[in-house]
Amino acid sequence: LEKRHMAMTDAVSTWKAYIAATAAGHPGAYGAECARLREYGLTEIACTHFVEASEEAFVSIHLPRLCAAFDGGGGRSEAVGGPEEDAWKWVDAAVPPAIEAFAYAVTDHRRRAAALSAALHPGAVGERTDAALHLDADLVGRLGAAVATRGPGMLAAVVSHYYARRLAEFAQAVRRRERRARKGGGDDGDGGTSGDDDDDVDTDVPEDGSDDDVDGGGGDGEVDVMDINGGGGVIDMDLGDGGRHAGALGSTSASCAEVMGVAWAAELANVGRGLHGTADSSTGASAGAGTADDTSAFAAVAEAAAARALEAAVRREVSAYAAGKFDRRALPRLLRWLGAVPLEFLRTALDLDLDHLDLDLNLDSELLSLAGAPRRGASKPIRVGAAAAGSDGGNAAGGNLAGSREWRARLEYAIYEHLGALRIGEFFDIIVEFPDSLPAVEDLRQCLRRTTLHAQLTSSLRRALQRRLLIAGAPTADIIEQYRLTIRALQALDPSGVVLHVVSGPLKEYLRERKDTIRCVVTMLMGKNDSVGGSGVR
């Protein structure tokens, strides 16, 4: 009985020592007494208590600070680049310090969890590591849930606006850098790109230097996110083959640090690491015990925010460069822009591995040639997510490379989808200008091969023909001429003839109802073009 009493007394004193160490709030407070908790079967209870105590401290101290930093600014529209964008200027100064403080709090709790796990499991290394990983994952999951349920209501929106504004600064600086390089070194040509993509004609970028308010060494936060394309234009880059990496389809891509300066890039990277629950590159899983960074709830916030900002950037870039311009290929240029701006931005913001990113990502040899990339045989399918991570060995580097491939695939698909939707909406005008608009048809053909926009194409073209061509005021000769151009354009777009078969039905029926159809056809066949002229189809 006396031994049992002594054991209980020792267990109580050991538990009190553990409580005192937890209350001390630093990793070095856990001593040898924690190892005795295991002897009394209190290991699981101690871990549960630690996680609950950490969550309580996080909710009562750190989350209110994060909410105060993010909920006090202006701007309540979540749409990136909307009319209220100027109201989001406050994120430039508010986000970095708030995320840094948040990350240090998370890192501190994770370090303490690692120290507690090491004190509770002084034995074999394998057992100690497994226990540390389990405790770290449990802690990160609870803290992530607390942020999701009790954190700032517009956390993702705030971070996405921050990313959008930084991306706008980077895009402007890249454009200015390329302009200066062209003025200094002359026009070296297209670096091996096809003549179909004449990017040397800088018709879209204003020449009045209106974008010179952005300092290439930093950025003062006074940039309009809508200026990611330079207001009325886009980055006009003359990209060659001698780039630092091949991830930009053979382009000469410069990193954020090279373009904007080390301090600017470090701040951007720290925000991304902070949202992953890591205060800096030397902390987190490497300093502690866990490797929950890549699977934590915090990572989802960073990726969702970056996705929103980049989606808006792709949409604006496609519209600015391709809308209404049918006599040049837009797709190769947009793919080079993807490597030079969004992917380089993600390299810093989310620590993506672009140096080992293959070119062969579902791009056929024709498009690779047009975009200035070397041919590498048959393209390989992209595997993203868990499948890609598994194919790369499941290690940290493989997972990072898998994430790079996934982002590359997502952004490429966004370009194909937005450009395809734009060309579908303009296809009636493309037909009117055919064959001068053949480059636009080729772009749409590439987009249709990688998206599911076929139904949208047929329905949109049928509506356009009904609304703009098959009307009482249109001369029969103009309708026949437009029908002829429609056949030629759709044959170039879809040699199988499926699209033509679907959309030509209303045209045929309408022409059958016109009394002068046969006369106009005969006149056209006889070559009497003077009687075929009309007011034109609008």
Coordinates of C-alpha atoms in Angstrom, one line a residue:
L1 CA 0.0 0.0 0.0
E2 CA 2.9 2.3 0.8
K3 CA 4.5 1.6 -2.5
R4 CA 1.3 2.3 -4.3
H5 CA 0.9 5.6 -2.5
M6 CA 4.5 6.6 -3.3
A7 CA 3.9 5.7 -7.0
M8 CA 0.7 7.8 -7.1
T9 CA 2.6 10.7 -5.4
D10 CA 5.4 10.4 -7.9
A11 CA 2.9 10.3 -10.8
V12 CA 1.2 13.4 -9.5
S13 CA 4.5 15.3 -9.1
T14 CA 5.6 14.2 -12.6
W15 CA 2.3 15.4 -14.1
K16 CA 2.7 18.7 -12.3
A17 CA 6.2 19.0 -13.7
Y18 CA 4.8 18.4 -17.2
I19 CA 2.1 21.0 -16.6
A20 CA 4.7 23.5 -15.4
A21 CA 6.8 22.8 -18.5
T22 CA 3.8 23.3 -20.8
A23 CA 2.9 26.6 -19.1
A24 CA 6.5 27.8 -19.4
G25 CA 5.9 28.1 -23.1
H26 CA 9.3 27.1 -24.6
P27 CA 10.7 23.8 -25.9
G28 CA 13.5 23.5 -23.4
A29 CA 11.2 23.3 -20.5
Y30 CA 10.5 19.6 -21.0
G31 CA 12.9 17.6 -18.9
A32 CA 13.6 14.0 -18.0
E33 CA 10.4 13.9 -15.8
C34 CA 8.3 13.7 -18.9
A35 CA 9.9 10.3 -19.7
R36 CA 8.3 9.0 -16.5
L37 CA 4.9 9.9 -17.7
R38 CA 5.3 7.0 -20.1
E39 CA 6.0 4.6 -17.2
Y40 CA 2.6 5.6 -15.7
G41 CA 0.8 5.2 -19.0
L42 CA 0.1 9.0 -19.3
T43 CA 1.8 9.5 -22.7
E44 CA -1.5 9.7 -24.7
I45 CA -3.1 11.9 -22.0
A46 CA -0.1 14.3 -22.0
C47 CA -0.2 14.6 -25.8
T48 CA -4.0 15.3 -25.8
H49 CA -3.6 17.8 -23.1
F50 CA -0.8 19.6 -25.0
V51 CA -2.8 19.8 -28.2
E52 CA -5.9 21.1 -26.4
A53 CA -3.8 23.6 -24.4
S54 CA -2.1 24.8 -27.6
E55 CA -5.4 25.2 -29.4
E56 CA -6.8 27.2 -26.4
A57 CA -3.8 29.5 -26.4
F58 CA -3.9 29.9 -30.1
V59 CA -7.6 30.8 -30.1
S60 CA -7.4 33.2 -27.2
I61 CA -4.2 35.0 -28.2
H62 CA -3.1 34.6 -31.8
L63 CA -6.3 34.3 -33.8
P64 CA -7.7 37.6 -32.4
R65 CA -4.6 39.4 -33.5
L66 CA -4.9 37.8 -37.0
C67 CA -8.6 38.8 -37.2
A68 CA -7.8 42.4 -36.1
A69 CA -5.2 42.7 -38.8
F70 CA -7.4 41.4 -41.6
D71 CA -10.9 42.5 -40.6
G72 CA -10.0 46.1 -40.1
G73 CA -9.1 47.0 -43.7
G74 CA -11.3 48.3 -46.5
G75 CA -12.6 46.4 -49.4
R76 CA -15.3 43.8 -49.1
S77 CA -15.6 42.5 -52.6
E78 CA -13.9 39.2 -53.0
A79 CA -13.6 39.5 -56.8
V80 CA -10.0 40.0 -57.7
G81 CA -9.4 43.0 -60.0
G82 CA -13.0 44.3 -59.5
P83 CA -14.1 48.0 -59.2
E84 CA -13.3 48.0 -55.5
E85 CA -9.7 47.0 -56.0
D86 CA -8.3 50.3 -54.8
A87 CA -10.0 49.6 -51.5
W88 CA -7.6 46.6 -51.0
K89 CA -4.4 48.6 -51.0
W90 CA -4.2 48.1 -47.3
V91 CA -3.3 44.4 -47.8
D92 CA 0.2 45.4 -49.1
A93 CA 1.2 46.5 -45.6
A94 CA -1.1 44.4 -43.5
V95 CA -0.6 40.9 -44.8
P96 CA 3.2 40.3 -44.4
P97 CA 3.5 41.2 -40.7
A98 CA 0.3 39.5 -39.8
I99 CA 1.2 36.3 -41.6
E100 CA 4.7 36.4 -40.1
A101 CA 3.4 36.7 -36.6
F102 CA 0.9 33.9 -37.3
A103 CA 3.6 31.7 -38.7
Y104 CA 5.9 32.2 -35.7
A105 CA 3.1 31.3 -33.3
V106 CA 2.4 28.1 -35.2
T107 CA 6.1 27.3 -35.5
D108 CA 6.6 27.8 -31.8
H109 CA 3.8 25.4 -30.9
R110 CA 5.2 22.8 -33.3
R111 CA 8.7 23.1 -31.8
R112 CA 7.3 22.6 -28.4
A113 CA 5.4 19.6 -29.7
A114 CA 8.6 18.2 -31.1
A115 CA 10.4 18.7 -27.8
L116 CA 7.6 17.1 -25.8
S117 CA 7.5 14.1 -28.1
A118 CA 11.3 13.7 -27.8
A119 CA 11.0 13.9 -24.0
L120 CA 8.2 11.3 -23.9
H121 CA 10.0 8.9 -26.2
P122 CA 13.7 8.8 -25.3
G123 CA 14.1 5.4 -26.8
A124 CA 14.5 4.2 -30.4
V125 CA 14.8 6.7 -33.2
G126 CA 12.1 5.2 -35.3
E127 CA 9.5 5.2 -32.5
R128 CA 10.4 8.7 -31.5
T129 CA 10.0 9.9 -35.1
D130 CA 6.7 8.2 -35.6
A131 CA 5.3 9.7 -32.4
A132 CA 6.6 13.1 -33.3
L133 CA 4.9 13.0 -36.7
H134 CA 1.7 11.9 -35.2
L135 CA 1.7 14.7 -32.6
D136 CA 2.7 17.3 -35.1
A137 CA -0.1 16.3 -37.6
D138 CA -2.6 16.3 -34.8
L139 CA -1.5 19.8 -33.6
V140 CA -1.5 21.3 -37.1
G141 CA -4.9 19.8 -37.9
R142 CA -6.4 21.3 -34.7
L143 CA -4.8 24.7 -35.3
G144 CA -5.9 24.6 -38.9
A145 CA -9.5 23.8 -37.9
A146 CA -9.4 26.7 -35.4
V147 CA -8.3 29.1 -38.2
A148 CA -11.0 27.9 -40.5
T149 CA -13.8 28.2 -37.9
R150 CA -12.7 31.1 -35.8
G151 CA -10.2 33.0 -38.0
P152 CA -10.7 36.0 -40.3
G153 CA -13.9 35.6 -42.3
M154 CA -12.2 36.7 -45.5
L155 CA -8.8 35.2 -45.0
A156 CA -8.6 33.6 -48.5
A157 CA -9.9 36.8 -50.1
V158 CA -7.4 39.0 -48.3
V159 CA -4.5 36.8 -49.3
S160 CA -5.7 36.4 -52.9
H161 CA -5.8 40.2 -53.2
Y162 CA -2.3 40.4 -51.8
Y163 CA -1.1 37.9 -54.3
A164 CA -2.9 39.6 -57.2
R165 CA -1.2 43.0 -56.4
R166 CA 2.2 41.4 -56.1
L167 CA 1.7 39.6 -59.3
A168 CA 0.7 42.8 -61.0
E169 CA 3.9 44.5 -59.8
F170 CA 6.0 41.5 -61.0
A171 CA 4.3 41.5 -64.4
Q172 CA 4.9 45.2 -64.9
A173 CA 8.5 44.9 -63.9
V174 CA 9.1 42.0 -66.3
R175 CA 7.6 44.0 -69.1
R176 CA 9.8 47.0 -68.4
R177 CA 12.9 44.7 -68.1
E178 CA 12.2 43.2 -71.5
R179 CA 11.7 46.6 -73.1
R180 CA 15.0 47.8 -71.7
A181 CA 16.7 44.6 -72.9
R182 CA 15.3 45.2 -76.4
K183 CA 16.3 48.8 -76.5
G184 CA 19.8 48.0 -75.2
G185 CA 20.5 44.9 -77.3
G186 CA 18.4 45.5 -80.4
D187 CA 15.7 43.2 -81.7
D188 CA 17.2 39.7 -81.9
G189 CA 14.2 38.1 -83.5
D190 CA 12.0 35.5 -81.9
G191 CA 14.6 33.1 -80.5
G192 CA 13.6 30.3 -82.8
T193 CA 9.9 30.7 -82.8
S194 CA 7.7 30.3 -85.8
G195 CA 7.0 33.2 -88.1
D196 CA 3.3 32.7 -87.3
D197 CA 3.8 34.4 -83.9
D198 CA 5.2 37.8 -84.7
D199 CA 5.7 39.2 -81.2
D200 CA 8.1 41.9 -82.2
V201 CA 5.3 44.2 -83.2
D202 CA 4.6 46.0 -80.0
T203 CA 1.1 47.3 -80.9
D204 CA -0.5 46.5 -77.5
V205 CA 1.8 48.1 -75.1
P206 CA 1.6 51.9 -74.6
E207 CA 4.7 53.8 -75.5
D208 CA 4.3 56.7 -73.2
G209 CA 6.0 55.0 -70.3
S210 CA 2.8 55.0 -68.3
D211 CA 4.0 51.9 -66.4
D212 CA 7.2 53.5 -65.1
D213 CA 5.6 54.1 -61.7
V214 CA 6.6 50.6 -60.6
D215 CA 10.1 50.3 -59.2
G216 CA 11.8 47.2 -60.4
G217 CA 13.6 46.8 -57.1
G218 CA 10.6 46.6 -54.9
G219 CA 7.2 48.1 -55.3
D220 CA 5.4 50.7 -53.2
G221 CA 2.0 49.1 -53.3
E222 CA 0.6 51.8 -55.5
V223 CA 0.0 49.5 -58.5
D224 CA -3.5 48.9 -59.8
V225 CA -4.1 45.1 -60.1
M226 CA -5.8 45.8 -63.4
D227 CA -2.4 46.9 -64.7
I228 CA -1.1 43.4 -64.8
N229 CA -1.3 43.7 -68.5
G230 CA 0.0 47.2 -68.5
G231 CA -3.4 48.8 -68.6
G232 CA -4.2 48.5 -72.3
G233 CA -1.6 46.0 -73.2
V234 CA 0.4 43.0 -72.3
I235 CA 4.0 42.0 -71.7
D236 CA 5.7 42.1 -75.1
M237 CA 8.6 39.7 -74.6
D238 CA 11.2 38.7 -77.1
L239 CA 12.1 35.4 -75.5
G240 CA 14.9 33.2 -76.7
D241 CA 16.3 29.8 -75.9
G242 CA 19.0 30.7 -73.4
G243 CA 16.9 30.8 -70.3
R244 CA 17.8 29.9 -66.8
H245 CA 15.4 27.1 -66.9
A246 CA 13.4 25.3 -69.6
G247 CA 10.1 25.5 -67.8
A248 CA 8.9 28.5 -69.8
L249 CA 8.8 26.8 -73.1
G250 CA 12.3 27.9 -74.0
S251 CA 11.9 31.4 -72.7
T252 CA 14.5 33.5 -70.8
S253 CA 12.6 33.7 -67.5
A254 CA 14.0 35.8 -64.7
S255 CA 13.1 35.0 -61.1
C256 CA 11.3 37.4 -58.8
A257 CA 14.5 38.2 -56.9
E258 CA 16.3 39.1 -60.2
V259 CA 13.4 41.3 -61.3
M260 CA 12.0 42.8 -58.1
G261 CA 14.9 42.5 -55.7
V262 CA 15.8 40.1 -52.9
A263 CA 13.8 41.9 -50.2
W264 CA 10.6 41.9 -52.3
A265 CA 11.0 38.2 -53.2
A266 CA 11.8 37.3 -49.5
E267 CA 8.6 39.0 -48.3
L268 CA 6.5 37.2 -50.9
A269 CA 8.1 33.8 -50.0
N270 CA 7.7 34.4 -46.3
V271 CA 3.9 35.0 -46.8
G272 CA 3.7 31.6 -48.6
R273 CA 5.7 29.8 -45.9
G274 CA 3.7 31.5 -43.2
L275 CA 0.5 30.3 -44.6
H276 CA 2.0 26.8 -44.6
G277 CA 2.6 27.2 -40.9
T278 CA 6.3 27.8 -41.2
A279 CA 8.0 31.0 -40.0
D280 CA 10.9 30.8 -42.4
S281 CA 12.8 28.3 -44.5
S282 CA 14.8 27.0 -41.5
T283 CA 11.8 26.2 -39.3
G284 CA 8.8 24.1 -39.4
A285 CA 9.2 20.4 -40.1
S286 CA 13.0 20.6 -40.3
A287 CA 13.4 22.4 -37.0
G288 CA 10.7 20.4 -35.3
A289 CA 9.6 16.9 -36.0
G290 CA 6.6 17.1 -38.3
T291 CA 6.2 17.2 -42.0
A292 CA 2.6 18.3 -42.0
D293 CA 3.4 21.5 -44.0
D294 CA 2.3 20.1 -47.4
T295 CA -0.9 18.6 -46.0
S296 CA -1.9 21.1 -43.5
A297 CA -5.1 23.2 -43.6
F298 CA -2.9 26.3 -43.9
A299 CA -1.5 25.2 -47.3
A300 CA -5.0 25.1 -48.7
V301 CA -5.4 28.8 -47.9
A302 CA -2.2 29.7 -49.8
E303 CA -3.0 27.6 -52.8
A304 CA -6.6 28.8 -53.0
A305 CA -5.5 32.4 -52.8
A306 CA -2.8 32.0 -55.4
A307 CA -5.3 30.1 -57.7
R308 CA -7.8 33.0 -57.6
A309 CA -5.2 35.6 -58.3
L310 CA -3.7 33.6 -61.2
E311 CA -7.0 32.7 -62.7
A312 CA -7.9 36.4 -62.9
A313 CA -4.5 37.2 -64.3
V314 CA -4.8 34.6 -67.1
R315 CA -8.3 35.8 -68.0
R316 CA -7.1 39.4 -68.3
E317 CA -4.0 38.4 -70.3
V318 CA -5.9 36.4 -72.8
S319 CA -8.4 39.1 -73.3
A320 CA -5.8 41.9 -73.6
Y321 CA -3.6 40.1 -76.1
A322 CA -6.1 38.0 -78.2
A323 CA -9.5 39.8 -78.2
G324 CA -10.3 41.1 -81.7
K325 CA -6.9 40.1 -83.1
F326 CA -7.3 37.3 -85.6
D327 CA -4.3 37.6 -87.9
R328 CA -1.7 36.2 -85.4
R329 CA -1.3 33.2 -83.2
A330 CA -2.0 34.1 -79.6
L331 CA -1.5 30.7 -78.0
P332 CA 2.3 30.3 -78.3
R333 CA 2.8 33.8 -76.9
L334 CA 0.4 33.1 -73.9
L335 CA 2.2 29.9 -73.1
R336 CA 5.6 31.8 -73.0
W337 CA 4.0 34.4 -70.8
L338 CA 2.8 31.6 -68.5
G339 CA 6.4 30.5 -68.0
A340 CA 7.8 34.0 -67.6
V341 CA 5.3 35.5 -65.2
P342 CA 2.8 33.2 -63.4
L343 CA 5.1 30.2 -62.9
E344 CA 8.0 32.4 -61.9
F345 CA 5.7 34.1 -59.4
L346 CA 4.6 30.7 -58.0
R347 CA 8.3 29.6 -57.8
T348 CA 8.7 32.2 -55.1
A349 CA 5.3 32.4 -53.6
L350 CA 4.7 28.7 -53.2
D351 CA 8.3 27.4 -53.5
L352 CA 7.7 25.5 -56.7
D353 CA 10.5 23.5 -58.4
L354 CA 10.6 24.8 -62.0
D355 CA 14.2 23.8 -62.7
H356 CA 13.3 20.2 -63.2
L357 CA 9.9 20.8 -64.8
D358 CA 9.7 18.9 -68.1
L359 CA 8.5 20.6 -71.3
D360 CA 6.6 17.5 -72.4
L361 CA 3.3 18.4 -70.6
N362 CA 0.6 17.5 -73.0
L363 CA 1.9 19.9 -75.6
D364 CA 2.2 18.6 -79.2
S365 CA 5.3 19.1 -81.2
E366 CA 3.7 21.7 -83.5
L367 CA 2.7 24.0 -80.6
L368 CA 6.1 23.5 -78.8
S369 CA 7.8 24.6 -82.0
L370 CA 5.6 27.7 -82.3
A371 CA 6.3 28.5 -78.7
G372 CA 10.0 28.3 -79.2
A373 CA 10.7 25.0 -77.4
P374 CA 12.8 22.2 -78.7
R375 CA 10.9 19.1 -79.9
R376 CA 11.2 16.2 -77.6
G377 CA 9.2 13.5 -79.2
A378 CA 5.8 12.4 -78.0
S379 CA 4.3 14.3 -75.2
K380 CA 3.7 12.7 -71.8
P381 CA 0.4 12.8 -69.9
I382 CA 0.4 14.9 -66.7
R383 CA -0.2 13.1 -63.4
V384 CA -1.0 15.4 -60.6
G385 CA -1.7 15.2 -56.9
A386 CA -1.0 11.9 -55.1
A387 CA -0.3 10.0 -58.4
A388 CA 2.4 12.5 -59.4
A389 CA 3.9 12.5 -55.9
G390 CA 4.0 8.7 -55.9
S391 CA 5.7 8.7 -59.3
D392 CA 8.4 10.9 -58.0
G393 CA 9.3 8.7 -55.1
G394 CA 7.1 10.4 -52.5
N395 CA 10.0 12.5 -51.1
A396 CA 9.9 16.2 -50.5
A397 CA 11.6 17.1 -53.8
G398 CA 9.2 14.8 -55.7
G399 CA 6.2 16.3 -54.0
N400 CA 7.4 19.8 -54.8
L401 CA 8.0 18.8 -58.5
A402 CA 4.5 17.2 -58.6
G403 CA 3.0 20.4 -57.3
S404 CA 4.9 22.3 -60.0
R405 CA 3.5 20.0 -62.7
E406 CA 0.0 20.4 -61.3
W407 CA 0.1 24.2 -61.2
R408 CA 1.6 24.2 -64.8
A409 CA -1.3 21.9 -65.9
R410 CA -3.9 24.1 -64.2
L411 CA -2.7 27.3 -65.7
E412 CA -2.2 25.9 -69.1
Y413 CA -5.8 24.5 -69.1
A414 CA -7.0 28.0 -67.9
I415 CA -5.3 29.5 -71.0
Y416 CA -6.8 27.0 -73.3
E417 CA -10.2 27.4 -71.8
H418 CA -10.3 31.2 -71.7
L419 CA -8.7 31.6 -75.1
G420 CA -11.1 29.0 -76.5
A421 CA -14.1 30.7 -75.0
L422 CA -13.0 34.0 -76.4
R423 CA -12.5 32.7 -79.9
I424 CA -15.8 30.9 -79.8
G425 CA -17.6 34.2 -78.9
E426 CA -15.7 35.9 -81.8
F427 CA -16.1 33.0 -84.3
F428 CA -18.7 34.8 -86.5
D429 CA -16.2 37.7 -87.0
I430 CA -13.4 35.2 -87.6
I431 CA -15.5 33.6 -90.4
V432 CA -16.1 37.1 -91.9
E433 CA -12.3 37.8 -92.1
F434 CA -11.3 34.3 -93.2
P435 CA -8.7 33.3 -94.5
D436 CA -6.9 36.3 -92.9
S437 CA -8.2 35.0 -89.6
L438 CA -6.7 31.5 -90.1
P439 CA -4.2 32.0 -87.1
A440 CA -7.2 32.5 -84.8
V441 CA -8.8 29.3 -86.2
E442 CA -5.6 27.4 -85.5
D443 CA -5.6 28.6 -81.9
L444 CA -9.2 27.6 -81.4
R445 CA -8.4 24.2 -82.9
Q446 CA -5.6 23.7 -80.3
C447 CA -8.0 24.8 -77.5
L448 CA -10.7 22.4 -78.6
R449 CA -8.3 19.5 -78.5
R450 CA -7.6 20.2 -74.8
T451 CA -11.0 21.4 -73.5
T452 CA -14.6 20.4 -73.7
L453 CA -15.9 23.5 -75.5
H454 CA -17.3 21.8 -78.5
A455 CA -20.9 22.1 -77.4
Q456 CA -20.4 25.7 -76.6
L457 CA -18.9 26.3 -80.1
T458 CA -21.8 24.8 -81.9
S459 CA -24.5 26.5 -79.9
S460 CA -22.8 29.9 -79.9
L461 CA -22.2 29.8 -83.7
R462 CA -25.8 28.7 -84.4
R463 CA -27.0 31.6 -82.3
A464 CA -24.7 34.1 -84.1
L465 CA -25.8 32.9 -87.5
Q466 CA -29.4 33.2 -86.6
R467 CA -29.0 36.7 -85.1
R468 CA -26.5 38.3 -87.5
L469 CA -26.9 36.5 -90.8
L470 CA -30.3 34.8 -91.3
I471 CA -32.3 38.0 -91.2
A472 CA -34.7 39.5 -93.7
G473 CA -32.4 42.5 -94.5
A474 CA -29.3 40.4 -95.4
P475 CA -28.8 40.0 -99.2
T476 CA -28.9 36.4 -100.4
A477 CA -25.5 36.9 -102.0
D478 CA -24.0 37.9 -98.7
I479 CA -25.6 34.9 -97.0
I480 CA -24.2 32.5 -99.6
E481 CA -20.7 34.1 -99.4
Q482 CA -20.8 33.8 -95.6
Y483 CA -21.9 30.2 -96.0
R484 CA -18.9 29.6 -98.2
L485 CA -16.5 31.1 -95.7
T486 CA -18.2 29.2 -92.9
I487 CA -17.5 25.9 -94.8
R488 CA -13.8 26.9 -95.3
A489 CA -13.3 28.0 -91.7
L490 CA -14.9 25.0 -90.2
Q491 CA -13.0 22.7 -92.4
A492 CA -9.8 24.2 -91.1
L493 CA -11.1 24.0 -87.6
D494 CA -12.6 20.5 -87.7
P495 CA -11.6 18.4 -90.8
S496 CA -14.0 15.7 -89.7
G497 CA -16.9 17.9 -90.6
V498 CA -18.9 17.2 -87.5
V499 CA -19.2 20.9 -86.4
L500 CA -20.1 22.0 -90.0
H501 CA -22.9 19.4 -90.1
V502 CA -24.3 20.6 -86.8
V503 CA -24.3 24.3 -87.6
S504 CA -25.1 24.3 -91.3
G505 CA -28.7 23.0 -91.0
P506 CA -30.3 26.4 -90.3
L507 CA -28.3 28.0 -93.2
K508 CA -29.4 25.4 -95.7
E509 CA -33.1 25.6 -94.6
Y510 CA -33.0 29.4 -94.8
L511 CA -31.5 29.5 -98.3
R512 CA -34.1 27.0 -99.5
E513 CA -36.8 29.5 -98.6
R514 CA -35.2 32.4 -100.5
K515 CA -36.5 32.7 -104.0
D516 CA -33.3 34.2 -105.5
T517 CA -30.9 31.6 -104.0
I518 CA -30.5 29.6 -107.3
R519 CA -30.0 32.8 -109.3
C520 CA -27.3 34.1 -106.9
V521 CA -25.5 30.8 -106.9
V522 CA -25.5 30.7 -110.7
T523 CA -24.3 34.3 -110.9
M524 CA -21.4 33.5 -108.5
L525 CA -20.5 30.4 -110.4
M526 CA -20.4 32.4 -113.7
G527 CA -18.0 34.8 -112.1
K528 CA -20.1 37.9 -112.3
N529 CA -18.7 39.3 -109.1
D530 CA -20.1 42.8 -109.8
S531 CA -23.6 41.6 -108.9
V532 CA -22.5 39.7 -105.8
G533 CA -21.3 42.8 -103.9
G534 CA -23.4 43.8 -101.1
S535 CA -23.4 46.0 -98.1
G536 CA -21.5 43.3 -96.2
V537 CA -22.5 41.2 -93.3
R538 CA -22.4 42.7 -89.8

